mmCIF file of N, CA, C and O in Angstrom:
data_model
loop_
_atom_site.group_PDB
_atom_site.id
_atom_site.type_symbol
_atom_site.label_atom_id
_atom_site.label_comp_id
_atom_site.label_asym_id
_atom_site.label_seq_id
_atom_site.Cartn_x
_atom_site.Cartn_y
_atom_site.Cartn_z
ATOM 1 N N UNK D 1 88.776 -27.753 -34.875
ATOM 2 C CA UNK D 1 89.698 -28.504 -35.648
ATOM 3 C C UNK D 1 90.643 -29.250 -34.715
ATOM 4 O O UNK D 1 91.192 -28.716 -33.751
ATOM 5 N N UNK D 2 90.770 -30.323 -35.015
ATOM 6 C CA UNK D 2 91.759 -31.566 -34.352
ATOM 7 C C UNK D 2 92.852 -32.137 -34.839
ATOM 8 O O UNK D 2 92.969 -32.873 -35.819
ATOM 9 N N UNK D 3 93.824 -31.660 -33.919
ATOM 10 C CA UNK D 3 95.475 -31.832 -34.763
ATOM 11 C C UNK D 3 96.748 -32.835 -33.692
ATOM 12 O O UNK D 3 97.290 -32.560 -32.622
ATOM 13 N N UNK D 4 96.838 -34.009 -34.579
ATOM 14 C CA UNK D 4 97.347 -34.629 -33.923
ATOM 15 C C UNK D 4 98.719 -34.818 -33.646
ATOM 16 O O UNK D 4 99.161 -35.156 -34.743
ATOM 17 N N UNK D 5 99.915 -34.803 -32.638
ATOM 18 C CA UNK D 5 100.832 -34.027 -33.260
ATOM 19 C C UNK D 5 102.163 -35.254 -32.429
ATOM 20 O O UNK D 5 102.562 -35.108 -31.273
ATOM 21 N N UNK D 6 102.579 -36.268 -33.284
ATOM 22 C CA UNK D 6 103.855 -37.221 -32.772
ATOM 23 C C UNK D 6 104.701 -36.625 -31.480
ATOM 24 O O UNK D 6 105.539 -35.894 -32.010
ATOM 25 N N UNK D 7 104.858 -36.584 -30.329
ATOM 26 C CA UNK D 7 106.006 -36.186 -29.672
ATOM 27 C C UNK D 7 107.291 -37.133 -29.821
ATOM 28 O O UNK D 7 107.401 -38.357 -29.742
ATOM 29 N N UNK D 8 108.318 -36.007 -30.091
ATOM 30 C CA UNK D 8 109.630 -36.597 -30.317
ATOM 31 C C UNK D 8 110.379 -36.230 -29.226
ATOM 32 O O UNK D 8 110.257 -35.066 -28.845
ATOM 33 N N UNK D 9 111.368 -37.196 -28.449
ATOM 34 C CA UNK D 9 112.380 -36.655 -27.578
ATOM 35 C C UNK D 9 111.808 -36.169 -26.052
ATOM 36 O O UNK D 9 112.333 -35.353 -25.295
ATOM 37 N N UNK D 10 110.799 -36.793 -25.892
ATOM 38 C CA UNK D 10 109.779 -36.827 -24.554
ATOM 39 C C UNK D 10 109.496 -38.388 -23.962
ATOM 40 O O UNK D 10 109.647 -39.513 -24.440
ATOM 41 N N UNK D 11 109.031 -37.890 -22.738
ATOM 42 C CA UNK D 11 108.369 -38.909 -22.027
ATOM 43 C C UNK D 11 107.006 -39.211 -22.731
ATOM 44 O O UNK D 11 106.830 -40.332 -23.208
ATOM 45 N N UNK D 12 106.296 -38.509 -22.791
ATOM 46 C CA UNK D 12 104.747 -38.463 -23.537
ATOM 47 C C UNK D 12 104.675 -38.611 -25.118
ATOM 48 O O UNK D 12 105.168 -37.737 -25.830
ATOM 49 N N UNK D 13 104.132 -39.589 -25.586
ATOM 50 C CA UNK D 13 104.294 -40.054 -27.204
ATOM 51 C C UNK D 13 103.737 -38.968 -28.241
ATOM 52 O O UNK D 13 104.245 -38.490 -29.255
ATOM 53 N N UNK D 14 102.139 -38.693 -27.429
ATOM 54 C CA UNK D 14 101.605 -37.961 -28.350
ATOM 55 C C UNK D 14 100.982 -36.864 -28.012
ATOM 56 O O UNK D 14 100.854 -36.779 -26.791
ATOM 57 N N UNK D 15 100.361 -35.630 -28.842
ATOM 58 C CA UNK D 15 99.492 -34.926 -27.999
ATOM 59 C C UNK D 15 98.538 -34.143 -29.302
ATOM 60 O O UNK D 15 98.845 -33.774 -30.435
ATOM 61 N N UNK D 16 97.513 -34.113 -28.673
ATOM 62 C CA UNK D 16 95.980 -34.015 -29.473
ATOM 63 C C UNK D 16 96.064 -32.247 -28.747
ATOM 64 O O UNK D 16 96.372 -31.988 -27.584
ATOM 65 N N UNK D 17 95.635 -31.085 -29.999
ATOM 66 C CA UNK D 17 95.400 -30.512 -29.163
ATOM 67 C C UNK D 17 93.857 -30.118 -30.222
ATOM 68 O O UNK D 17 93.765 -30.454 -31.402
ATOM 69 N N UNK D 18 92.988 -29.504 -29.601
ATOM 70 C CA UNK D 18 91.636 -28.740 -30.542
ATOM 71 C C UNK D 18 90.829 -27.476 -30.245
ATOM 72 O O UNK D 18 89.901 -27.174 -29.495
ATOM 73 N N UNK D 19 91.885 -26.636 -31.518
ATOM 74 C CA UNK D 19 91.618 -25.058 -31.473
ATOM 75 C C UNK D 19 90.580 -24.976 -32.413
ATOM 76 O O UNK D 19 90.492 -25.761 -33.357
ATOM 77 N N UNK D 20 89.452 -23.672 -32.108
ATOM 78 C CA UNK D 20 88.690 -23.596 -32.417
ATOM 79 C C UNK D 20 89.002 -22.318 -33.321
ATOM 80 O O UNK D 20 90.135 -21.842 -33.254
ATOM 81 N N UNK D 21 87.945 -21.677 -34.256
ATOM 82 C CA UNK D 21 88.770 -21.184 -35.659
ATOM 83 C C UNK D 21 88.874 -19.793 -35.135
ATOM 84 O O UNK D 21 89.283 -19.065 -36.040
ATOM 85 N N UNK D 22 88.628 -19.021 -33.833
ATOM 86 C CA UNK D 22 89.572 -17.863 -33.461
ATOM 87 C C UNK D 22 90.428 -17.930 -32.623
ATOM 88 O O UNK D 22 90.520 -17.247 -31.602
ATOM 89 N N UNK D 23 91.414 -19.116 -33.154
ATOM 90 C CA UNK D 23 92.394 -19.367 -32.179
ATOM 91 C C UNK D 23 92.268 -20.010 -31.103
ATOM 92 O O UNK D 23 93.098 -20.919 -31.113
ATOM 93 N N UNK D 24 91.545 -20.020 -29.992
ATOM 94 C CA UNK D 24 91.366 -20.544 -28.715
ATOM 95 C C UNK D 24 91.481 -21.996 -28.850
ATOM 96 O O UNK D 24 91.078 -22.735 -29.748
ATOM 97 N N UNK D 25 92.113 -22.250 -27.771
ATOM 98 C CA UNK D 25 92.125 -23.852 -27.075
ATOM 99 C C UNK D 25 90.824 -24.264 -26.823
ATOM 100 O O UNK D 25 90.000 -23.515 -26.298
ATOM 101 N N UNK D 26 90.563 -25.491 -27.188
ATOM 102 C CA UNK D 26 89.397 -26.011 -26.788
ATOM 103 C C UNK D 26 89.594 -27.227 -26.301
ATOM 104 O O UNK D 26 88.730 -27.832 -25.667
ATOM 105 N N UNK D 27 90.689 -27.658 -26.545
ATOM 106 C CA UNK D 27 91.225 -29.072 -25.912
ATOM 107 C C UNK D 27 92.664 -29.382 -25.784
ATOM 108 O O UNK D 27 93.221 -29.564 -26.867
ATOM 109 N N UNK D 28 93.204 -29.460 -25.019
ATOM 110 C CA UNK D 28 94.888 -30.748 -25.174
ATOM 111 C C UNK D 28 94.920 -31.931 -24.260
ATOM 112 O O UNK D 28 94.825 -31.912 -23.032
ATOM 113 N N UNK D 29 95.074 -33.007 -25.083
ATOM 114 C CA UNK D 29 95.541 -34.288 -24.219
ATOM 115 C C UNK D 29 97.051 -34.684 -24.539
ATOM 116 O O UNK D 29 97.664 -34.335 -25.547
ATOM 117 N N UNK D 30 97.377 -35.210 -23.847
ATOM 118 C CA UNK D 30 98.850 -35.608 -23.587
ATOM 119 C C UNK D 30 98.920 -36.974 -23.370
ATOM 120 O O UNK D 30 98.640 -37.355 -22.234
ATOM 121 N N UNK D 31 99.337 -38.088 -24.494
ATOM 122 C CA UNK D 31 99.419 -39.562 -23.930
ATOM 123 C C UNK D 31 100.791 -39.610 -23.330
ATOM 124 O O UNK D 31 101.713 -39.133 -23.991
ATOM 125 N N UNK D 32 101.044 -40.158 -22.095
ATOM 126 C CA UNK D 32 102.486 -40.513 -21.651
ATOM 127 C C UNK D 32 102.697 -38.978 -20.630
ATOM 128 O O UNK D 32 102.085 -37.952 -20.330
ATOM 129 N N UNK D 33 103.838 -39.589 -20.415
ATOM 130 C CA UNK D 33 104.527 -38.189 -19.655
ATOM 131 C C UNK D 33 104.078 -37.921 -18.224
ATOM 132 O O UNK D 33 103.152 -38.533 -17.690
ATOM 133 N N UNK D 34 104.542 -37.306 -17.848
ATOM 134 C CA UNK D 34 103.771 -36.759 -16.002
ATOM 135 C C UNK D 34 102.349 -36.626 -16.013
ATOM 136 O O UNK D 34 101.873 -35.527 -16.297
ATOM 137 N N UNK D 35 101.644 -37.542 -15.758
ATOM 138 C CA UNK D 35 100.597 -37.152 -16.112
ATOM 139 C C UNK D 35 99.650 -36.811 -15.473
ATOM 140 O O UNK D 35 98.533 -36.922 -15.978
ATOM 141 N N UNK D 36 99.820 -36.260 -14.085
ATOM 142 C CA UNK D 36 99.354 -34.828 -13.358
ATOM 143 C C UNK D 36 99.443 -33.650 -13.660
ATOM 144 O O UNK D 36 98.529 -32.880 -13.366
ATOM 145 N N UNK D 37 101.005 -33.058 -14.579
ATOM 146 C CA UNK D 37 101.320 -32.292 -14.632
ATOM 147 C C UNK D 37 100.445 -32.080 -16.152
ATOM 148 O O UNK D 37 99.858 -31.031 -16.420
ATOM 149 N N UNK D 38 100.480 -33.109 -16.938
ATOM 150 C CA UNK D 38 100.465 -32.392 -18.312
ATOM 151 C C UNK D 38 98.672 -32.046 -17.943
ATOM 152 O O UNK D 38 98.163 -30.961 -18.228
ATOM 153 N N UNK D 39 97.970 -33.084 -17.335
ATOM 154 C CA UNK D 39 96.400 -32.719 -16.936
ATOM 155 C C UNK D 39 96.355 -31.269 -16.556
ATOM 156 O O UNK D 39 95.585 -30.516 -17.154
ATOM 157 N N UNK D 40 97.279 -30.754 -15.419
ATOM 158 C CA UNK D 40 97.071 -29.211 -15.389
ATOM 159 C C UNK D 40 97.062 -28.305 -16.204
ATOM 160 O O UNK D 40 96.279 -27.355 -16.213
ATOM 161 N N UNK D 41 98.440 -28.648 -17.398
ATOM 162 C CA UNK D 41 98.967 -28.296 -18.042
ATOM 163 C C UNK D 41 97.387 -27.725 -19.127
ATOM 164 O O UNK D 41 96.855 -26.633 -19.324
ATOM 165 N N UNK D 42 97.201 -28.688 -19.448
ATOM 166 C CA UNK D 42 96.121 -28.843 -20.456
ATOM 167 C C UNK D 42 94.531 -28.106 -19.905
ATOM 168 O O UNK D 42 93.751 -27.611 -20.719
ATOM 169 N N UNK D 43 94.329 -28.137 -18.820
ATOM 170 C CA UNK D 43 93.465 -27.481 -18.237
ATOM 171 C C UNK D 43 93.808 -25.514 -18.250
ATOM 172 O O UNK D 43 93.178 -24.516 -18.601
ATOM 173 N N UNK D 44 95.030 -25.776 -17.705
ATOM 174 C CA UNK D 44 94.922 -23.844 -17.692
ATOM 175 C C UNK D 44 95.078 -23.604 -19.502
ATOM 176 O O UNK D 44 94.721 -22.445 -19.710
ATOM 177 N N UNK D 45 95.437 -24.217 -20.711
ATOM 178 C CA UNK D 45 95.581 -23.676 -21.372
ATOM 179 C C UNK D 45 93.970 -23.632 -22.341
ATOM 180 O O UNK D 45 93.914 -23.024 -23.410
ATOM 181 N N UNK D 46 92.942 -24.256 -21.842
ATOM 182 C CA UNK D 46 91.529 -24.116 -22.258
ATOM 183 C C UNK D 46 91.278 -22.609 -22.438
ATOM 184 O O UNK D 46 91.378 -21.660 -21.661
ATOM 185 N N UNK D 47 91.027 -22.683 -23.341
ATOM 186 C CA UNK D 47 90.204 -20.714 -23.512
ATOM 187 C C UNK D 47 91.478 -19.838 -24.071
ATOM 188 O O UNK D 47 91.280 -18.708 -24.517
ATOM 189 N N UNK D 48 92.420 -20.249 -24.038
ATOM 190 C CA UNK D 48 94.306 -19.259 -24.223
ATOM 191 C C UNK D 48 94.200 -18.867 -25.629
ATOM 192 O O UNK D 48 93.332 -19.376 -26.338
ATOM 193 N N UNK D 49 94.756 -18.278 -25.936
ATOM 194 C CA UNK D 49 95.024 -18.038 -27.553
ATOM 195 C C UNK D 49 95.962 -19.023 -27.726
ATOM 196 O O UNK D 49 96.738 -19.332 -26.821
ATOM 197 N N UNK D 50 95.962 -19.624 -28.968
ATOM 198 C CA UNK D 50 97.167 -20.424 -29.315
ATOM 199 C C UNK D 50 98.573 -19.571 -29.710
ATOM 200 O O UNK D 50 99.647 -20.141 -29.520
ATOM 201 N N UNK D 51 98.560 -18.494 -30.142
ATOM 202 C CA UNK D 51 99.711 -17.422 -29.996
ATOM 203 C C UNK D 51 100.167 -17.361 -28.797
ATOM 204 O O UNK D 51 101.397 -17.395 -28.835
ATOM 205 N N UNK D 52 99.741 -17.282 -27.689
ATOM 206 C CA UNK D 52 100.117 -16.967 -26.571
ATOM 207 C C UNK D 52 100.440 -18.033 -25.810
ATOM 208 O O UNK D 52 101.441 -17.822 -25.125
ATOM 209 N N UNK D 53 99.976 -19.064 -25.686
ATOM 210 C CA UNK D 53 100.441 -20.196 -25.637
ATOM 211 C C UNK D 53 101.583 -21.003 -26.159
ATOM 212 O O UNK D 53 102.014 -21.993 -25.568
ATOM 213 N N UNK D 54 101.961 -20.639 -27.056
ATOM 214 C CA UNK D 54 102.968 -21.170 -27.926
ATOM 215 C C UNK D 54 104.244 -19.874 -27.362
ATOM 216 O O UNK D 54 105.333 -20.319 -27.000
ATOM 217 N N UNK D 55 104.118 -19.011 -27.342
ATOM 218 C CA UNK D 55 105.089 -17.762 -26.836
ATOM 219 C C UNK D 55 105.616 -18.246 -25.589
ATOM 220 O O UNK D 55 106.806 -18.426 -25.331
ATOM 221 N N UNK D 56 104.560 -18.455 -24.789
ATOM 222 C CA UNK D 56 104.866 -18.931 -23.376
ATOM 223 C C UNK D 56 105.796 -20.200 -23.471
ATOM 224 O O UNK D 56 106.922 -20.189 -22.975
ATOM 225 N N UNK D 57 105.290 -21.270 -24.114
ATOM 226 C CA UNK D 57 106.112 -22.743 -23.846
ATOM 227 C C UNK D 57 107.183 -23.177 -24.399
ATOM 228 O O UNK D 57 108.070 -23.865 -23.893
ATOM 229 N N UNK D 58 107.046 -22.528 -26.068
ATOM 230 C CA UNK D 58 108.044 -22.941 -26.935
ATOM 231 C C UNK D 58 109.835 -22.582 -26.395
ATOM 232 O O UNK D 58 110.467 -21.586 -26.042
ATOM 233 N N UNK D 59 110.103 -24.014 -26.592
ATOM 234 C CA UNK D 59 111.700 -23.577 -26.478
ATOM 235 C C UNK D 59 112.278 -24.387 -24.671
ATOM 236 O O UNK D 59 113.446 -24.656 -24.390
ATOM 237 N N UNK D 60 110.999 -24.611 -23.700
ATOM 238 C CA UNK D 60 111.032 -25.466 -22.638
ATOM 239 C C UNK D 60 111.579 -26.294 -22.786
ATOM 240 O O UNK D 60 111.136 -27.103 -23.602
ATOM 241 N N UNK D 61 113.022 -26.632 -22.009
ATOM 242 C CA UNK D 61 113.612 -27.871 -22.244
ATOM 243 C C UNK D 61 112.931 -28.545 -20.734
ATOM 244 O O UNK D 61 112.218 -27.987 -19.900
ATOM 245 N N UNK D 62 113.467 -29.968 -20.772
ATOM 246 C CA UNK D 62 113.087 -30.864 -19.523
ATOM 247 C C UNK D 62 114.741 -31.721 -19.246
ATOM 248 O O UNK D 62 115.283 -32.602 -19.914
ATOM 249 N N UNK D 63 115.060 -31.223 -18.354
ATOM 250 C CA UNK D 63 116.457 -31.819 -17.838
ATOM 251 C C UNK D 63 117.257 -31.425 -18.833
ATOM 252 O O UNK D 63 117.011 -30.299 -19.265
ATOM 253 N N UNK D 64 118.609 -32.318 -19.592
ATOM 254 C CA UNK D 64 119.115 -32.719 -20.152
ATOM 255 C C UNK D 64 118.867 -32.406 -21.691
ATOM 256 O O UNK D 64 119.637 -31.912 -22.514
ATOM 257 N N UNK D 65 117.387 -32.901 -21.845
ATOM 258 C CA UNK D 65 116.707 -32.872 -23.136
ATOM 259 C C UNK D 65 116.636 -31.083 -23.543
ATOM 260 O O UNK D 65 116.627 -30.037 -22.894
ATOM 261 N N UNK D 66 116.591 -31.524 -25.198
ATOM 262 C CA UNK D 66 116.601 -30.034 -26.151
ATOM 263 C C UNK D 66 115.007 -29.635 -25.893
ATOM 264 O O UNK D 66 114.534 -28.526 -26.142
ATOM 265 N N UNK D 67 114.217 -30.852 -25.300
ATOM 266 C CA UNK D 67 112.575 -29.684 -25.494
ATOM 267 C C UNK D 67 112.036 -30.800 -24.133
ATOM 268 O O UNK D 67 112.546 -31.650 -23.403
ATOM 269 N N UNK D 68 110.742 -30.190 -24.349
ATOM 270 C CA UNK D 68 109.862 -30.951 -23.112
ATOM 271 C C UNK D 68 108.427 -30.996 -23.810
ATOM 272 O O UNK D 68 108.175 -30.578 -24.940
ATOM 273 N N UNK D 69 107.565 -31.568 -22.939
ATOM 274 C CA UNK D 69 106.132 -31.698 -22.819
ATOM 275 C C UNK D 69 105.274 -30.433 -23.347
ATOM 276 O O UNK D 69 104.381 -30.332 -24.188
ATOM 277 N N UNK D 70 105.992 -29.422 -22.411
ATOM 278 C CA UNK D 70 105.339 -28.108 -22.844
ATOM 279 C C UNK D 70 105.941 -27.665 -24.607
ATOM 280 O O UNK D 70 105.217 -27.361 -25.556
ATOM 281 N N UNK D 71 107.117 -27.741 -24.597
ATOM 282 C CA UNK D 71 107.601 -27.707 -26.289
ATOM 283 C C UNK D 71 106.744 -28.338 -27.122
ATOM 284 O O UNK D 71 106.491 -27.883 -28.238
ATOM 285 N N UNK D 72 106.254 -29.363 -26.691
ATOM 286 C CA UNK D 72 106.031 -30.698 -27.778
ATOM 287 C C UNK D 72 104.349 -29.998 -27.832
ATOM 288 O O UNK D 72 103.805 -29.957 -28.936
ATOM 289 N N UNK D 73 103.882 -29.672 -27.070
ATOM 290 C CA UNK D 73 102.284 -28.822 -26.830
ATOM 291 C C UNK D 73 102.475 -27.915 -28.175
ATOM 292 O O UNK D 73 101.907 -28.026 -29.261
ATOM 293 N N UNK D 74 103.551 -26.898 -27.702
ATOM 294 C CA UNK D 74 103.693 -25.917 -28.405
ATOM 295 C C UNK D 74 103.667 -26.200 -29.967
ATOM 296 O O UNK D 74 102.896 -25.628 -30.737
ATOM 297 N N UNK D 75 104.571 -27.118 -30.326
ATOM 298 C CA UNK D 75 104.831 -27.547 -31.821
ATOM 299 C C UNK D 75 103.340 -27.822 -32.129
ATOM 300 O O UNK D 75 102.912 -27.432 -33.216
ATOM 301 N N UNK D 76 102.622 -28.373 -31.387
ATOM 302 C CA UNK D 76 101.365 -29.397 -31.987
ATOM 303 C C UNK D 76 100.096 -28.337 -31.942
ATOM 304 O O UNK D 76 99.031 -28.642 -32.478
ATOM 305 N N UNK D 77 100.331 -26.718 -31.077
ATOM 306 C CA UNK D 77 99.777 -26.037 -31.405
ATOM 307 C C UNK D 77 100.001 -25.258 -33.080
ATOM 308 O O UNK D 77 99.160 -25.215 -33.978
ATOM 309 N N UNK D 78 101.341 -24.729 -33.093
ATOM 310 C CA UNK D 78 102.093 -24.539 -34.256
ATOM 311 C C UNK D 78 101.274 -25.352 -35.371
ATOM 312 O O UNK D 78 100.402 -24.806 -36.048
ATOM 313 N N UNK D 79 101.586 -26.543 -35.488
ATOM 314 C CA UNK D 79 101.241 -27.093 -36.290
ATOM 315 C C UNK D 79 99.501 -26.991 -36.942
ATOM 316 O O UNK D 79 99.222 -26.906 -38.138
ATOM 317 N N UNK D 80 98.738 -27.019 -36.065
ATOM 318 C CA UNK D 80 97.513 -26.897 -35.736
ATOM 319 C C UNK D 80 96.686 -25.504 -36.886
ATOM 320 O O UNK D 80 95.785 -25.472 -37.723
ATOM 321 N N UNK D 81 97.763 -24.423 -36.200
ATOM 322 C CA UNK D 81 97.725 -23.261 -36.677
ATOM 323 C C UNK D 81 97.810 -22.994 -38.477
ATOM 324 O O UNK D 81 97.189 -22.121 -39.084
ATOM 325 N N UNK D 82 98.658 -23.906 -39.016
ATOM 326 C CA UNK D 82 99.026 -24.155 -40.162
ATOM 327 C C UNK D 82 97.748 -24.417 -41.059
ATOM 328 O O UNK D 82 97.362 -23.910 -42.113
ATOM 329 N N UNK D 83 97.263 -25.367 -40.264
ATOM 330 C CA UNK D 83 95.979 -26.430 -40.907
ATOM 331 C C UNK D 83 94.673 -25.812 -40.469
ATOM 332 O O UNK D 83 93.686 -26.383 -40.934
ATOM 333 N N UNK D 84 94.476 -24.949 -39.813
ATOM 334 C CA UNK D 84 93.683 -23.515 -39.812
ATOM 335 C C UNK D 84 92.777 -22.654 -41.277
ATOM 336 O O UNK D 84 92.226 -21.566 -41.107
#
């Protein structure tokens, strides 16, 4: 399943992530943003539980800002989870 998820309050606009139906990551892309970092980013979280993933990131601010890249992952996992 493929869930597409607006980033708000980031460098990176959008982010695609696609969990498969026992949870696991099977994909995240990240348009915008560091985009070395979010490529890693998106690579170690292949195979993760989306619970655990979301535990880990949610709540990451970036500088200044109330969330980050990794937040904005998190929500679009969240969200994902919903539509499950």
């Amino acid at each position: 399943m493929v869930h597409i998820h607006n980033n708000q309050g980031t460098c990176s606009v959008r982010t695609l992530v696609e969990l498969n139906d026992d949870h696991t990551i099977a994909r995240v892309e990240v348009l915008g943003g560091c985009n070395g970092n979010l490529k890693g980013i998106s690579q170690l979280l292949v195979g993760m539980k989306a619970e655990d993933a979301i535990r880990r990131m949610a709540g990451t601010t970036c500088g200044r800002k109330p969330t980050s890249c990794p937040d904005q992952i998190a929500k679009a996992l969240e969200e994902a989870l919903t539509e499950l």
